[in-house]
Short mmCIF file of C-alpha atoms in Angstrom, two decimals:
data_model
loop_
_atom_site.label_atom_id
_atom_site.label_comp_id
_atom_site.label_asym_id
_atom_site.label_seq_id
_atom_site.Cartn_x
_atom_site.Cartn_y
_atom_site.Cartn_z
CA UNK A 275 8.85 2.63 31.31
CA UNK A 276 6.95 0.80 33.87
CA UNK A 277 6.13 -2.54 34.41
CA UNK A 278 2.48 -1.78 34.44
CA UNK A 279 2.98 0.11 31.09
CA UNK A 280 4.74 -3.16 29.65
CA UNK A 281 2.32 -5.10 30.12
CA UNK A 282 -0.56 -2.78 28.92
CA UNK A 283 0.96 -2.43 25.42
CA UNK A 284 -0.43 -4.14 22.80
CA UNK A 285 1.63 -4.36 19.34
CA UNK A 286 0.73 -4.83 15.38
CA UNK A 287 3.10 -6.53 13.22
CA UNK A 288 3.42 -7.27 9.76
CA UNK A 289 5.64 -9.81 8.58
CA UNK A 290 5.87 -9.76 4.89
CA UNK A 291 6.96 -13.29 2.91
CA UNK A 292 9.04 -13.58 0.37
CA UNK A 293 8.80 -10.91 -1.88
CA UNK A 294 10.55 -12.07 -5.21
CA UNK A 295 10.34 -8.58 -6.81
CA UNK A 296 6.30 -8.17 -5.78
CA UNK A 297 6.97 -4.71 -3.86
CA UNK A 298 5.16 -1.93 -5.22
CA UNK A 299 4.34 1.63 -3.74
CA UNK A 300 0.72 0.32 -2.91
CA UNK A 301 2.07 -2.09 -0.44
CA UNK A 302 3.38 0.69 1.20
CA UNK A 303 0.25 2.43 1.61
CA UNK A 304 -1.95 -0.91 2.53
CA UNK A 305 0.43 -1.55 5.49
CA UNK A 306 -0.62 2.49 6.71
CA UNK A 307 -3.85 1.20 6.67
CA UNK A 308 -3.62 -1.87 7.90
CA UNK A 309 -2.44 0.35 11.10
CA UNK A 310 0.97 -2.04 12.18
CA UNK A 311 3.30 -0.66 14.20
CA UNK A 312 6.27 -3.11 12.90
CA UNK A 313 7.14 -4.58 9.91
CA UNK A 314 9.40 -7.71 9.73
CA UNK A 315 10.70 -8.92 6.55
CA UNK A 316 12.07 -12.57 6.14
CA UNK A 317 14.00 -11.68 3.08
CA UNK A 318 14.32 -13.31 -0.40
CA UNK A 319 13.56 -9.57 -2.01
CA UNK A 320 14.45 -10.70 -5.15
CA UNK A 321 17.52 -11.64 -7.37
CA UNK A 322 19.86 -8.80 -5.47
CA UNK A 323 17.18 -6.74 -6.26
CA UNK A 324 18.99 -3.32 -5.18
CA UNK A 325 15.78 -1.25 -6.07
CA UNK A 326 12.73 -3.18 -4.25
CA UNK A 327 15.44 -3.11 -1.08
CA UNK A 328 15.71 0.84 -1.84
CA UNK A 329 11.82 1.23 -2.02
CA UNK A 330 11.48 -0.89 1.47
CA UNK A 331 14.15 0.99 3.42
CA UNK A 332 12.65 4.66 2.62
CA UNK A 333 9.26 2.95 4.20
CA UNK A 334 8.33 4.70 7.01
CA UNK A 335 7.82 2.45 9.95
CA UNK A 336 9.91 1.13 12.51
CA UNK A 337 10.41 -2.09 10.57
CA UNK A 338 13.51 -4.80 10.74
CA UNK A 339 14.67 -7.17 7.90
CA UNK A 340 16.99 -10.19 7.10
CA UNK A 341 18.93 -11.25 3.89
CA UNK A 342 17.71 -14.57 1.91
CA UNK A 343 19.70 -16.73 -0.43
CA UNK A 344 18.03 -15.30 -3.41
CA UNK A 345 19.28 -11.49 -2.20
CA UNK A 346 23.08 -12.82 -3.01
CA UNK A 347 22.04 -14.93 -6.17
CA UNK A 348 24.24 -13.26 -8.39
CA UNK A 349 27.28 -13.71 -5.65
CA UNK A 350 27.15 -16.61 -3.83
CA UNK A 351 27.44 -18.89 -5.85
CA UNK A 352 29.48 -20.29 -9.23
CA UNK A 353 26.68 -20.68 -11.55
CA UNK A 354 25.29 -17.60 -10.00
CA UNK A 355 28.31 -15.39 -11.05
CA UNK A 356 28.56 -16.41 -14.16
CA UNK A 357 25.14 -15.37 -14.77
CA UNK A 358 25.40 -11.87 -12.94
CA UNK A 359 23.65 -8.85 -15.36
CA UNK A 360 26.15 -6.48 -13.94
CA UNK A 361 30.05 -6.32 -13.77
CA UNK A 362 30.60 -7.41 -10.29
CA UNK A 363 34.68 -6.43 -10.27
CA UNK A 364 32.63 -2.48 -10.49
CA UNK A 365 29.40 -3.32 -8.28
CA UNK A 366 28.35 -5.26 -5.67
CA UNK A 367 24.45 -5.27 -5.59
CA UNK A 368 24.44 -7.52 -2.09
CA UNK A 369 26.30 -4.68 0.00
CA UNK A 370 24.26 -2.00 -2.08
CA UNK A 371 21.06 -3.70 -0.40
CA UNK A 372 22.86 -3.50 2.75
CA UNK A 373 23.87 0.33 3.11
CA UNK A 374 20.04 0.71 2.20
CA UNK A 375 18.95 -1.36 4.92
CA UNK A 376 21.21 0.11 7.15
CA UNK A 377 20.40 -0.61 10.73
CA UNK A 378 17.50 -2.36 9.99
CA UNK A 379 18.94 -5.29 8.41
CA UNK A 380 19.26 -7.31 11.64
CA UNK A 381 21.25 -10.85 10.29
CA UNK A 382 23.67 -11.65 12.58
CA UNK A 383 22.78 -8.75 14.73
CA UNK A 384 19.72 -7.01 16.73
CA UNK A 385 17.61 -4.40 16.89
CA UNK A 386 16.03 -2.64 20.32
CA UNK A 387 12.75 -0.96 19.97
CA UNK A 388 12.66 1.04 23.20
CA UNK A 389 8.51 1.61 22.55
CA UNK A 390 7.85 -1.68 23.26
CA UNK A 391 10.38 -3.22 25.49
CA UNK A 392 11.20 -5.70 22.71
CA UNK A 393 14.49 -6.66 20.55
CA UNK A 394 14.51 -8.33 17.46
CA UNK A 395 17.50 -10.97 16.96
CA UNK A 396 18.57 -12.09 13.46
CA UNK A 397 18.96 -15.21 12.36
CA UNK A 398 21.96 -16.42 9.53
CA UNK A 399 21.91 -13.85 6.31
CA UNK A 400 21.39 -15.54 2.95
CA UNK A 401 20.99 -19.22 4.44
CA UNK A 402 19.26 -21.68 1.83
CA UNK A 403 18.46 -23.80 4.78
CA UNK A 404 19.07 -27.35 6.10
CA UNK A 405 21.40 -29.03 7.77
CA UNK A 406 24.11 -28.73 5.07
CA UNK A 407 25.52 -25.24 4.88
CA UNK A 408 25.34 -23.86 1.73
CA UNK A 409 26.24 -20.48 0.45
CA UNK A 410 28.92 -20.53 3.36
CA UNK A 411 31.80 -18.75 1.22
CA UNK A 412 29.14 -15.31 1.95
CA UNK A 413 28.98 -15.90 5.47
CA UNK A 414 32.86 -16.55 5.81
CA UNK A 415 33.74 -13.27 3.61
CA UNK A 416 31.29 -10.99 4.80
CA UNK A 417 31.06 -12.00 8.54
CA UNK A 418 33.90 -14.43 9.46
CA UNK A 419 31.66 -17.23 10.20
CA UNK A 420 33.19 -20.10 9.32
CA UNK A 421 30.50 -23.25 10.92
CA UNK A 422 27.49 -23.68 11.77
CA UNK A 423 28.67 -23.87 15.45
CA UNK A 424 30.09 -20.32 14.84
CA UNK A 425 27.13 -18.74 13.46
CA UNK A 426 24.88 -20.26 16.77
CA UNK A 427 27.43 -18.08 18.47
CA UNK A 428 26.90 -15.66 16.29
CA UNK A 429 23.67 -15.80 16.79
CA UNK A 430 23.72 -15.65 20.34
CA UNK A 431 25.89 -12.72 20.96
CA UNK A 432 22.96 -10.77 18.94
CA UNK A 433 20.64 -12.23 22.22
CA UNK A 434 23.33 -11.49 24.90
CA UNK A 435 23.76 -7.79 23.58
CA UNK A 436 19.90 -7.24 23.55
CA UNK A 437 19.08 -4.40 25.53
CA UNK A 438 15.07 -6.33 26.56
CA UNK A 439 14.60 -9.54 27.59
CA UNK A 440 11.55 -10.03 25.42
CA UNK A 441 12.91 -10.93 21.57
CA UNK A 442 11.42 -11.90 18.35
CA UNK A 443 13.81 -14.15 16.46
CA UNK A 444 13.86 -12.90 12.61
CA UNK A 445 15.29 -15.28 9.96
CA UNK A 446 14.81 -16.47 6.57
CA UNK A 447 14.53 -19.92 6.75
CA UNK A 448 13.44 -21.65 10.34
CA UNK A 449 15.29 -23.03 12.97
CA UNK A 450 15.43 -26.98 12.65
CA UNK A 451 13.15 -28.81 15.10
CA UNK A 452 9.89 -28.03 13.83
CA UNK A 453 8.97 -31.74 11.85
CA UNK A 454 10.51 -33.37 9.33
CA UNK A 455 7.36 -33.62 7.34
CA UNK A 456 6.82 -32.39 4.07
CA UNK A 457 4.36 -30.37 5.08
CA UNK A 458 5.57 -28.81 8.30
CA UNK A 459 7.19 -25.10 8.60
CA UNK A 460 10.51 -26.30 7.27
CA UNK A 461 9.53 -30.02 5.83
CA UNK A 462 11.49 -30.65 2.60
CA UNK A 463 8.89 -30.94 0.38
CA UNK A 464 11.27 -32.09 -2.94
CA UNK A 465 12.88 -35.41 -4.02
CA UNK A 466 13.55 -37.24 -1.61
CA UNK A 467 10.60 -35.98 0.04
CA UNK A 468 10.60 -35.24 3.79
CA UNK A 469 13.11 -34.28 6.03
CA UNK A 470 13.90 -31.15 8.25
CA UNK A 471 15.28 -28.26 6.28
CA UNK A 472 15.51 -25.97 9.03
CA UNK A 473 18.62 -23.84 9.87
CA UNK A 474 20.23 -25.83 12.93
CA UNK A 475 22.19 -23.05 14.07
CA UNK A 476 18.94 -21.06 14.82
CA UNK A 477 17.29 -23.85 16.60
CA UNK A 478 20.67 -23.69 18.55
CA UNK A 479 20.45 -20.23 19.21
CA UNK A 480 16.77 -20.38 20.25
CA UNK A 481 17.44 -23.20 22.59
CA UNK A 482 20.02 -21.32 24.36
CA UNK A 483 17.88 -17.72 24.66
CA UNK A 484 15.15 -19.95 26.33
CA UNK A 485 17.85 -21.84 28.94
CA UNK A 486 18.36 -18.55 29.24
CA UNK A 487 15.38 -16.94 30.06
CA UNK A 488 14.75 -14.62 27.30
CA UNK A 489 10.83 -14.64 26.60
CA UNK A 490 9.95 -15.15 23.12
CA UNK A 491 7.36 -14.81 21.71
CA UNK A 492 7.48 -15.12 18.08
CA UNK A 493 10.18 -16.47 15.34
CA UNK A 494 9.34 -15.53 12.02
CA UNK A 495 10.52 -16.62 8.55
CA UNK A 496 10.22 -17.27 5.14
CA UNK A 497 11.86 -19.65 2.41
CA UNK A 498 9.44 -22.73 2.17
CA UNK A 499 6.79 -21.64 0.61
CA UNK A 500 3.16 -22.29 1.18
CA UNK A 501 2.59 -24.16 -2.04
CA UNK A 502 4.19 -27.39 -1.72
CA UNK A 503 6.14 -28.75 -4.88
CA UNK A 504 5.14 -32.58 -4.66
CA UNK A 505 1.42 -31.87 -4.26
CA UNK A 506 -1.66 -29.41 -4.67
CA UNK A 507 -3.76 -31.50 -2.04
CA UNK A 508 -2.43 -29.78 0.66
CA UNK A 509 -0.38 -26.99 1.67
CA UNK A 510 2.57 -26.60 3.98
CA UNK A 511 1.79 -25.59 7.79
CA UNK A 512 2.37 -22.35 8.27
CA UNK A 513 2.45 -22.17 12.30
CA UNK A 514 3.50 -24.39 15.15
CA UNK A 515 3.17 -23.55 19.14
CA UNK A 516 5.86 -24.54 21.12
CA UNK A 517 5.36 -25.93 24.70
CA UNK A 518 6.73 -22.72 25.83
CA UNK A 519 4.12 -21.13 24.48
CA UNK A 520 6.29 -19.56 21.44
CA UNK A 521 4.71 -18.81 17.73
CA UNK A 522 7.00 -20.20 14.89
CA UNK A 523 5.47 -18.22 11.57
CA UNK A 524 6.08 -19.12 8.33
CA UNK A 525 4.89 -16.38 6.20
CA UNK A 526 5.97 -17.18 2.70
CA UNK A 527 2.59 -17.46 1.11
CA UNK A 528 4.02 -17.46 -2.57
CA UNK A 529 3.06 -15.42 -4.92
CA UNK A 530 2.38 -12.67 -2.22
CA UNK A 531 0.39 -10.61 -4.71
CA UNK A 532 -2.22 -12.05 -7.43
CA UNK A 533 -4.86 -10.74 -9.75
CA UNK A 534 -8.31 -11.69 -9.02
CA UNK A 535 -10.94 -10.24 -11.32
CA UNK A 536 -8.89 -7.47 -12.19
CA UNK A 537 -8.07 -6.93 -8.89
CA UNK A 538 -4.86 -6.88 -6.96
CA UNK A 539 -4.66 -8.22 -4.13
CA UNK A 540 -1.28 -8.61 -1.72
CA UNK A 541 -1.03 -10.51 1.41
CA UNK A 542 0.61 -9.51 4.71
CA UNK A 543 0.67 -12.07 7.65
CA UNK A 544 -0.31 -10.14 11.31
CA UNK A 545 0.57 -10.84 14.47
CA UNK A 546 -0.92 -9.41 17.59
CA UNK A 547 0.71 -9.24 20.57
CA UNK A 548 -0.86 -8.43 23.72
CA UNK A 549 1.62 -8.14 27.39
CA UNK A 550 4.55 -9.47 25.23
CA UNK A 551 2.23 -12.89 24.21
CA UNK A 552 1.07 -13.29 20.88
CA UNK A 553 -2.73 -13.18 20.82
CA UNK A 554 -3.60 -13.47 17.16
CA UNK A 555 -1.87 -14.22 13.73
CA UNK A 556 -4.01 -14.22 10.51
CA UNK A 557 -3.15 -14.27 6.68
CA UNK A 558 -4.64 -11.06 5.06
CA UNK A 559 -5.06 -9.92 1.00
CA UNK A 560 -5.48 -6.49 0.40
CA UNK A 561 -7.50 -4.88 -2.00
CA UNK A 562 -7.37 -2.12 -4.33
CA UNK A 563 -9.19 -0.24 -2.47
CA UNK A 564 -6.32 -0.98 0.97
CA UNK A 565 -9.50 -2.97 2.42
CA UNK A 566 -8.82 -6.32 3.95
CA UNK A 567 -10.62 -8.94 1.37
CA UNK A 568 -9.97 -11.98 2.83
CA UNK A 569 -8.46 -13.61 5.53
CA UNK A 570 -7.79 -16.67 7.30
CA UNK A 571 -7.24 -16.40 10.65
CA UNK A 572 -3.67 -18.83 11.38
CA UNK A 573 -3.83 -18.74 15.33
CA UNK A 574 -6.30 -17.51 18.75
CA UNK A 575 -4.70 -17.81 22.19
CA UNK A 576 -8.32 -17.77 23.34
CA UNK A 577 -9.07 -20.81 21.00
CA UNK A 578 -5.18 -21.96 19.37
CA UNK A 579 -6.03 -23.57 16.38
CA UNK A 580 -2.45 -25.32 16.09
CA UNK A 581 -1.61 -27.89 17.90
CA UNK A 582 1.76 -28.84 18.85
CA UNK A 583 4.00 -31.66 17.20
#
């Protein structure tokens, strides 16, 4: 490929929130019609829900995905074991959801799309988020990470491997860095309230793609949803541009599909990118009849709604 072809490509992307067992074939079919070329999912499927992760891996588009805390509910955790619906010495519903995904599970790892000139780095699987580490037994038995400082590393080795310098960071929660409002992409928003709850290992990591070089983009994630928990005056942020000109997306608008006069609709965040910049990222609902309803446009390069912190 060219440089002049690079530059004239322009790419559609869906990145779908948290799901928490909303997946149904329709949402399938809305993203056909929607037109996207790539689908990114922050994770948080469900409760190890093996069978929404089997529905979303026999999609058909190029699509990439990441594991939340909620896809290893049942394991990760004490409390969460002892309340497992299924005999986990006989099953293990977290690996099941990650034969499905296959390749395109991308924690701790990449994935090149040769089309586009453009990898797409993982961040931590299964992070709650914050600046304590918790469900780090998972990471230590599945992937040998053992610190935070490792899974930067980790993290980084994913960007070093990456066969384009142009990446879109993928993760469940955010990278630290981005306020320590309540209200901002990774605020704490619970008693006490404020704070940063971003992953510090993929602010790390970011840091060190961009001393790098690397272009980027966008970094996309879930895990704090839009709906804050100490107040219905306002709602979390769900963007921030970075000096550099980089798109942090928060796409967990929670409950991603809702009835409204007997209609469904389901919402699918889309970014546009334009010569490897994003030029537009809006919050669309779906209809019935796989018609955009609504939407609120998020972000214009040609008039950024967003300022930086």
């Amino acid at each position: 490929m060219t440089s002049q072809e690079t530059q004239s490509i322009n790419l559609k992307i869906a990145v779908v929130g948290d799901i928490h067992d909303q997946w149904e074939v329709e949402d399938g079919v809305a993203l056909k019609h929607l037109g996207v070329d790539l689908v990114l999912f922050v994770g948080d499927f469900g409760n190890e829900s093996v069978e929404v992760v089997r529905a979303i891996a026999s999609l058909d588009i190029p699509k990439a995905a990441v594991m939340g805390n909620h896809d290893a509910w049942y394991t990760a955790t004490e409390w969460g074991r002892k309340k497992a619906p299924y005999d986990r010495s006989k099953e293990d519903w977290v690996q099941e959801q990650l034969d499905l995904l296959g390749s395109s599970h991308v924690g701790y790892g990449k994935l090149d799309f040769p089309a586009w000139n453009l990898t797409v780095v993982g961040g931590r699987p299964f992070t709650w988020g914050g600046p304590e580490w918790k469900f780090a037994e998972i990471c230590k038995e599945r992937y040998g990470v053992t610190s935070l400082e490792e899974s930067a590393d980790r993290i980084v080795k994913a960007v070093k491997s990456a066969a384009y310098e142009t990446i879109i960071f993928l993760g469940h929660n955010g990278p630290s860095g981005l306020g320590d409002r309540p209200e901002d992409p990774c605020g704490k928003d619970w008693h006490p309230i404020g704070g940063d709850f971003g992953d510090p290992d993929l602010g790390e990591a970011i840091s060190q793609a961009l001393t790098a070089g690397k272009t980027i983009p966008l970094v996309t994630f879930g895990h704090m949803h839009r709906d804050l928990r100490h107040t219905k005056k306002v709602q979390r942020k769900p963007l921030f541009r970075s000096p550099e000109g980089t798109i942090y997306l928060n796409a967990a608008s929670v409950p991603r599909i809702v009835e409204n006069d007997g209609e469904k609709l389901r919402n699918f965040s889309i970014v546009t990118l334009e010569a490897g910049v994003v030029s537009q990222v809006s919050l669309v609902w779906v209809g019935n009849d796989f018609q955009v309803a609504k939407g609120e446009i998020l972000y214009e390069r040609s008039n950024p709604v967003v300022q930086s912190a």
